[in-house]
PDB file of N, CA and C in Angstrom:
ATOM      1  N   MET A  21     116.760  41.617  11.832  1.00 53.00           N
ATOM      2  CA  MET A  21     115.876  41.288  12.942  1.00 53.00           C
ATOM      3  C   MET A  21     115.868  39.761  13.137  1.00 53.00           C
ATOM      4  N   ASN A  22     115.795  39.339  14.345  1.00 65.00           N
ATOM      5  CA  ASN A  22     115.711  37.924  14.640  1.00 65.00           C
ATOM      6  C   ASN A  22     114.262  37.473  14.398  1.00 65.00           C
ATOM      7  N   ASN A  23     113.912  37.293  13.149  1.00 85.00           N
ATOM      8  CA  ASN A  23     112.547  36.942  12.769  1.00 85.00           C
ATOM      9  C   ASN A  23     112.128  35.584  13.296  1.00 85.00           C
ATOM     10  N   LYS A  24     113.063  34.660  13.446  1.00 91.00           N
ATOM     11  CA  LYS A  24     112.750  33.369  14.018  1.00 91.00           C
ATOM     12  C   LYS A  24     112.198  33.492  15.426  1.00 91.00           C
ATOM     13  N   MET A  25     112.858  34.288  16.233  1.00 94.00           N
ATOM     14  CA  MET A  25     112.451  34.447  17.641  1.00 94.00           C
ATOM     15  C   MET A  25     111.083  35.186  17.680  1.00 94.00           C
ATOM     16  N   LYS A  26     110.927  36.225  16.904  1.00 94.00           N
ATOM     17  CA  LYS A  26     109.660  36.948  16.913  1.00 94.00           C
ATOM     18  C   LYS A  26     108.550  36.033  16.425  1.00 94.00           C
ATOM     19  N   ALA A  27     108.794  35.257  15.362  1.00 94.00           N
ATOM     20  CA  ALA A  27     107.763  34.372  14.807  1.00 94.00           C
ATOM     21  C   ALA A  27     107.323  33.343  15.856  1.00 94.00           C
ATOM     22  N   LYS A  28     108.254  32.749  16.555  1.00 95.00           N
ATOM     23  CA  LYS A  28     107.926  31.719  17.567  1.00 95.00           C
ATOM     24  C   LYS A  28     107.139  32.388  18.714  1.00 95.00           C
ATOM     25  N   ARG A  29     107.589  33.550  19.126  1.00 96.00           N
ATOM     26  CA  ARG A  29     106.891  34.261  20.197  1.00 96.00           C
ATOM     27  C   ARG A  29     105.459  34.578  19.830  1.00 96.00           C
ATOM     28  N   VAL A  30     105.221  35.066  18.617  1.00 96.00           N
ATOM     29  CA  VAL A  30     103.880  35.415  18.160  1.00 96.00           C
ATOM     30  C   VAL A  30     103.066  34.131  18.000  1.00 96.00           C
ATOM     31  N   LEU A  31     103.632  33.055  17.519  1.00 96.00           N
ATOM     32  CA  LEU A  31     102.934  31.793  17.349  1.00 96.00           C
ATOM     33  C   LEU A  31     102.451  31.282  18.685  1.00 96.00           C
ATOM     34  N   LEU A  32     103.193  31.535  19.727  1.00 97.00           N
ATOM     35  CA  LEU A  32     102.770  31.103  21.068  1.00 97.00           C
ATOM     36  C   LEU A  32     101.918  32.158  21.797  1.00 97.00           C
ATOM     37  N   ASN A  33     101.552  33.193  21.043  1.00 97.00           N
ATOM     38  CA  ASN A  33     100.707  34.243  21.579  1.00 97.00           C
ATOM     39  C   ASN A  33     101.326  34.961  22.791  1.00 97.00           C
ATOM     40  N   LEU A  34     102.646  35.188  22.750  1.00 97.00           N
ATOM     41  CA  LEU A  34     103.356  35.885  23.802  1.00 97.00           C
ATOM     42  C   LEU A  34     103.722  37.275  23.302  1.00 97.00           C
ATOM     43  N   SER A  35     103.493  38.272  24.143  1.00 98.00           N
ATOM     44  CA  SER A  35     103.981  39.597  23.838  1.00 98.00           C
ATOM     45  C   SER A  35     105.443  39.695  24.253  1.00 98.00           C
ATOM     46  N   GLN A  36     106.123  40.722  23.842  1.00 97.00           N
ATOM     47  CA  GLN A  36     107.494  40.928  24.299  1.00 97.00           C
ATOM     48  C   GLN A  36     107.560  40.999  25.813  1.00 97.00           C
ATOM     49  N   ALA A  37     106.588  41.701  26.368  1.00 98.00           N
ATOM     50  CA  ALA A  37     106.530  41.866  27.836  1.00 98.00           C
ATOM     51  C   ALA A  37     106.281  40.488  28.537  1.00 98.00           C
ATOM     52  N   ASP A  38     105.413  39.643  27.940  1.00 98.00           N
ATOM     53  CA  ASP A  38     105.135  38.340  28.496  1.00 98.00           C
ATOM     54  C   ASP A  38     106.415  37.511  28.532  1.00 98.00           C
ATOM     55  N   LEU A  39     107.136  37.431  27.408  1.00 98.00           N
ATOM     56  CA  LEU A  39     108.317  36.655  27.353  1.00 98.00           C
ATOM     57  C   LEU A  39     109.397  37.197  28.330  1.00 98.00           C
ATOM     58  N   ALA A  40     109.533  38.500  28.333  1.00 98.00           N
ATOM     59  CA  ALA A  40     110.507  39.124  29.245  1.00 98.00           C
ATOM     60  C   ALA A  40     110.230  38.770  30.686  1.00 98.00           C
ATOM     61  N   LYS A  41     108.961  38.818  31.108  1.00 98.00           N
ATOM     62  CA  LYS A  41     108.633  38.462  32.473  1.00 98.00           C
ATOM     63  C   LYS A  41     108.938  37.006  32.796  1.00 98.00           C
ATOM     64  N   LYS A  42     108.622  36.126  31.837  1.00 97.00           N
ATOM     65  CA  LYS A  42     108.877  34.693  32.058  1.00 97.00           C
ATOM     66  C   LYS A  42     110.331  34.375  32.240  1.00 97.00           C
ATOM     67  N   ILE A  43     111.208  35.118  31.575  1.00 97.00           N
ATOM     68  CA  ILE A  43     112.660  34.774  31.675  1.00 97.00           C
ATOM     69  C   ILE A  43     113.425  35.773  32.527  1.00 97.00           C
ATOM     70  N   GLY A  44     112.761  36.761  33.127  1.00 97.00           N
ATOM     71  CA  GLY A  44     113.386  37.606  34.116  1.00 97.00           C
ATOM     72  C   GLY A  44     114.314  38.718  33.512  1.00 97.00           C
ATOM     73  N   VAL A  45     113.854  39.241  32.358  1.00 98.00           N
ATOM     74  CA  VAL A  45     114.571  40.386  31.748  1.00 98.00           C
ATOM     75  C   VAL A  45     113.572  41.492  31.451  1.00 98.00           C
ATOM     76  N   SER A  46     114.078  42.602  30.989  1.00 98.00           N
ATOM     77  CA  SER A  46     113.177  43.695  30.630  1.00 98.00           C
ATOM     78  C   SER A  46     112.624  43.482  29.201  1.00 98.00           C
ATOM     79  N   ARG A  47     111.525  44.147  28.983  1.00 98.00           N
ATOM     80  CA  ARG A  47     110.930  44.134  27.595  1.00 98.00           C
ATOM     81  C   ARG A  47     111.961  44.704  26.628  1.00 98.00           C
ATOM     82  N   GLN A  48     112.661  45.691  27.025  1.00 98.00           N
ATOM     83  CA  GLN A  48     113.675  46.324  26.194  1.00 98.00           C
ATOM     84  C   GLN A  48     114.740  45.323  25.716  1.00 98.00           C
ATOM     85  N   THR A  49     115.084  44.392  26.599  1.00 97.00           N
ATOM     86  CA  THR A  49     116.048  43.362  26.226  1.00 97.00           C
ATOM     87  C   THR A  49     115.530  42.523  25.097  1.00 97.00           C
ATOM     88  N   ILE A  50     114.274  42.117  25.169  1.00 97.00           N
ATOM     89  CA  ILE A  50     113.647  41.308  24.124  1.00 97.00           C
ATOM     90  C   ILE A  50     113.622  42.129  22.821  1.00 97.00           C
ATOM     91  N   ILE A  51     113.303  43.371  22.897  1.00 95.00           N
ATOM     92  CA  ILE A  51     113.270  44.225  21.705  1.00 95.00           C
ATOM     93  C   ILE A  51     114.629  44.269  21.075  1.00 95.00           C
ATOM     94  N   LEU A  52     115.646  44.493  21.857  1.00 95.00           N
ATOM     95  CA  LEU A  52     117.037  44.582  21.354  1.00 95.00           C
ATOM     96  C   LEU A  52     117.515  43.265  20.743  1.00 95.00           C
ATOM     97  N   ILE A  53     117.157  42.133  21.344  1.00 94.00           N
ATOM     98  CA  ILE A  53     117.532  40.816  20.785  1.00 94.00           C
ATOM     99  C   ILE A  53     116.816  40.665  19.442  1.00 94.00           C
ATOM    100  N   GLU A  54     115.552  40.971  19.373  1.00 92.00           N
ATOM    101  CA  GLU A  54     114.831  40.787  18.131  1.00 92.00           C
ATOM    102  C   GLU A  54     115.352  41.750  17.030  1.00 92.00           C
ATOM    103  N   GLN A  55     115.903  42.865  17.408  1.00 91.00           N
ATOM    104  CA  GLN A  55     116.454  43.798  16.455  1.00 91.00           C
ATOM    105  C   GLN A  55     117.947  43.523  16.185  1.00 91.00           C
ATOM    106  N   GLU A  56     118.491  42.483  16.806  1.00 90.00           N
ATOM    107  CA  GLU A  56     119.885  42.085  16.711  1.00 90.00           C
ATOM    108  C   GLU A  56     120.851  43.208  17.148  1.00 90.00           C
ATOM    109  N   LYS A  57     120.403  43.946  18.164  1.00 93.00           N
ATOM    110  CA  LYS A  57     121.255  45.002  18.745  1.00 93.00           C
ATOM    111  C   LYS A  57     121.816  44.602  20.106  1.00 93.00           C
ATOM    112  N   TYR A  58     121.495  43.400  20.518  1.00 93.00           N
ATOM    113  CA  TYR A  58     122.020  42.878  21.789  1.00 93.00           C
ATOM    114  C   TYR A  58     122.317  41.405  21.616  1.00 93.00           C
ATOM    115  N   ASN A  59     123.485  41.001  22.018  1.00 93.00           N
ATOM    116  CA  ASN A  59     123.894  39.603  21.932  1.00 93.00           C
ATOM    117  C   ASN A  59     123.667  38.947  23.264  1.00 93.00           C
ATOM    118  N   PRO A  60     122.633  38.116  23.415  1.00 95.00           N
ATOM    119  CA  PRO A  60     122.267  37.515  24.661  1.00 95.00           C
ATOM    120  C   PRO A  60     123.318  36.450  25.083  1.00 95.00           C
ATOM    121  N   SER A  61     123.435  36.290  26.381  1.00 96.00           N
ATOM    122  CA  SER A  61     124.350  35.245  26.913  1.00 96.00           C
ATOM    123  C   SER A  61     123.785  33.873  26.585  1.00 96.00           C
ATOM    124  N   PHE A  62     124.601  32.877  26.709  1.00 96.00           N
ATOM    125  CA  PHE A  62     124.191  31.508  26.442  1.00 96.00           C
ATOM    126  C   PHE A  62     123.043  31.139  27.381  1.00 96.00           C
ATOM    127  N   LYS A  63     123.147  31.536  28.677  1.00 97.00           N
ATOM    128  CA  LYS A  63     122.109  31.264  29.641  1.00 97.00           C
ATOM    129  C   LYS A  63     120.793  31.869  29.226  1.00 97.00           C
ATOM    130  N   LEU A  64     120.838  33.117  28.775  1.00 97.00           N
ATOM    131  CA  LEU A  64     119.615  33.796  28.335  1.00 97.00           C
ATOM    132  C   LEU A  64     119.065  33.146  27.094  1.00 97.00           C
ATOM    133  N   CYS A  65     119.910  32.736  26.135  1.00 96.00           N
ATOM    134  CA  CYS A  65     119.456  32.022  24.923  1.00 96.00           C
ATOM    135  C   CYS A  65     118.729  30.748  25.300  1.00 96.00           C
ATOM    136  N   LEU A  66     119.227  30.026  26.269  1.00 96.00           N
ATOM    137  CA  LEU A  66     118.599  28.756  26.720  1.00 96.00           C
ATOM    138  C   LEU A  66     117.231  29.069  27.325  1.00 96.00           C
ATOM    139  N   ALA A  67     117.161  30.098  28.144  1.00 97.00           N
ATOM    140  CA  ALA A  67     115.871  30.457  28.750  1.00 97.00           C
ATOM    141  C   ALA A  67     114.829  30.857  27.701  1.00 97.00           C
ATOM    142  N   ILE A  68     115.279  31.602  26.694  1.00 97.00           N
ATOM    143  CA  ILE A  68     114.366  31.960  25.577  1.00 97.00           C
ATOM    144  C   ILE A  68     113.882  30.711  24.870  1.00 97.00           C
ATOM    145  N   CYS A  69     114.798  29.862  24.530  1.00 97.00           N
ATOM    146  CA  CYS A  69     114.412  28.603  23.846  1.00 97.00           C
ATOM    147  C   CYS A  69     113.452  27.750  24.651  1.00 97.00           C
ATOM    148  N   TYR A  70     113.687  27.686  25.954  1.00 97.00           N
ATOM    149  CA  TYR A  70     112.777  26.900  26.811  1.00 97.00           C
ATOM    150  C   TYR A  70     111.357  27.440  26.754  1.00 97.00           C
ATOM    151  N   GLU A  71     111.302  28.796  26.906  1.00 97.00           N
ATOM    152  CA  GLU A  71     109.921  29.405  26.928  1.00 97.00           C
ATOM    153  C   GLU A  71     109.273  29.370  25.553  1.00 97.00           C
ATOM    154  N   LEU A  72     110.060  29.371  24.498  1.00 97.00           N
ATOM    155  CA  LEU A  72     109.508  29.327  23.121  1.00 97.00           C
ATOM    156  C   LEU A  72     109.378  27.937  22.587  1.00 97.00           C
ATOM    157  N   LYS A  73     109.744  26.940  23.449  1.00 96.00           N
ATOM    158  CA  LYS A  73     109.624  25.527  23.098  1.00 96.00           C
ATOM    159  C   LYS A  73     110.296  25.199  21.776  1.00 96.00           C
ATOM    160  N   THR A  74     111.593  25.579  21.740  1.00 96.00           N
ATOM    161  CA  THR A  74     112.369  25.344  20.540  1.00 96.00           C
ATOM    162  C   THR A  74     113.823  25.070  20.928  1.00 96.00           C
ATOM    163  N   THR A  75     114.701  24.886  19.909  1.00 95.00           N
ATOM    164  CA  THR A  75     116.102  24.613  20.184  1.00 95.00           C
ATOM    165  C   THR A  75     116.960  25.806  19.852  1.00 95.00           C
ATOM    166  N   LEU A  76     118.195  25.768  20.301  1.00 93.00           N
ATOM    167  CA  LEU A  76     119.135  26.833  20.010  1.00 93.00           C
ATOM    168  C   LEU A  76     119.393  26.952  18.532  1.00 93.00           C
ATOM    169  N   ASP A  77     119.569  25.783  17.902  1.00 91.00           N
ATOM    170  CA  ASP A  77     119.823  25.754  16.418  1.00 91.00           C
ATOM    171  C   ASP A  77     118.668  26.374  15.649  1.00 91.00           C
ATOM    172  N   GLU A  78     117.458  25.983  16.017  1.00 91.00           N
ATOM    173  CA  GLU A  78     116.291  26.473  15.294  1.00 91.00           C
ATOM    174  C   GLU A  78     116.137  27.981  15.458  1.00 91.00           C
ATOM    175  N   LEU A  79     116.415  28.464  16.631  1.00 90.00           N
ATOM    176  CA  LEU A  79     116.145  29.875  16.924  1.00 90.00           C
ATOM    177  C   LEU A  79     117.298  30.828  16.565  1.00 90.00           C
ATOM    178  N   PHE A  80     118.526  30.402  16.807  1.00 85.00           N
ATOM    179  CA  PHE A  80     119.639  31.336  16.706  1.00 85.00           C
ATOM    180  C   PHE A  80     120.664  31.024  15.592  1.00 85.00           C
ATOM    181  N   TRP A  81     120.556  29.852  14.959  1.00 83.00           N
ATOM    182  CA  TRP A  81     121.545  29.514  13.908  1.00 83.00           C
ATOM    183  C   TRP A  81     121.322  30.409  12.714  1.00 83.00           C
ATOM    184  N   ARG A  82     122.481  30.906  12.185  1.00 74.00           N
ATOM    185  CA  ARG A  82     122.394  31.715  10.951  1.00 74.00           C
ATOM    186  C   ARG A  82     122.976  30.919   9.797  1.00 74.00           C
ATOM    187  N   GLU A  83     122.313  30.946   8.700  1.00 72.00           N
ATOM    188  CA  GLU A  83     122.816  30.351   7.477  1.00 72.00           C
ATOM    189  C   GLU A  83     123.835  31.321   6.889  1.00 72.00           C
ATOM    190  N   GLU A  84     124.906  30.736   6.369  1.00 70.00           N
ATOM    191  CA  GLU A  84     125.914  31.541   5.683  1.00 70.00           C
ATOM    192  C   GLU A  84     125.372  31.964   4.316  1.00 70.00           C
ATOM    193  N   LYS A  85     125.666  33.182   3.971  1.00 65.00           N
ATOM    194  CA  LYS A  85     125.151  33.719   2.652  1.00 65.00           C
ATOM    195  C   LYS A  85     126.137  33.526   1.591  1.00 65.00           C
TER     196      LYS A  85
END
């Protein structure tokens, strides 16, 4: 699960539906991104970062294990 995205969304008191409406996608899209079952486009990633007041690196970068 994309815990970073969910954590930032919750921190800003946004529901999945709120975030989806702000960036022009369905709530289901947000659910799938948070569950890592959907790979968002670069444009969508930027929109999410803008609304969550964060950077691409902070939100989507994965540390190698």
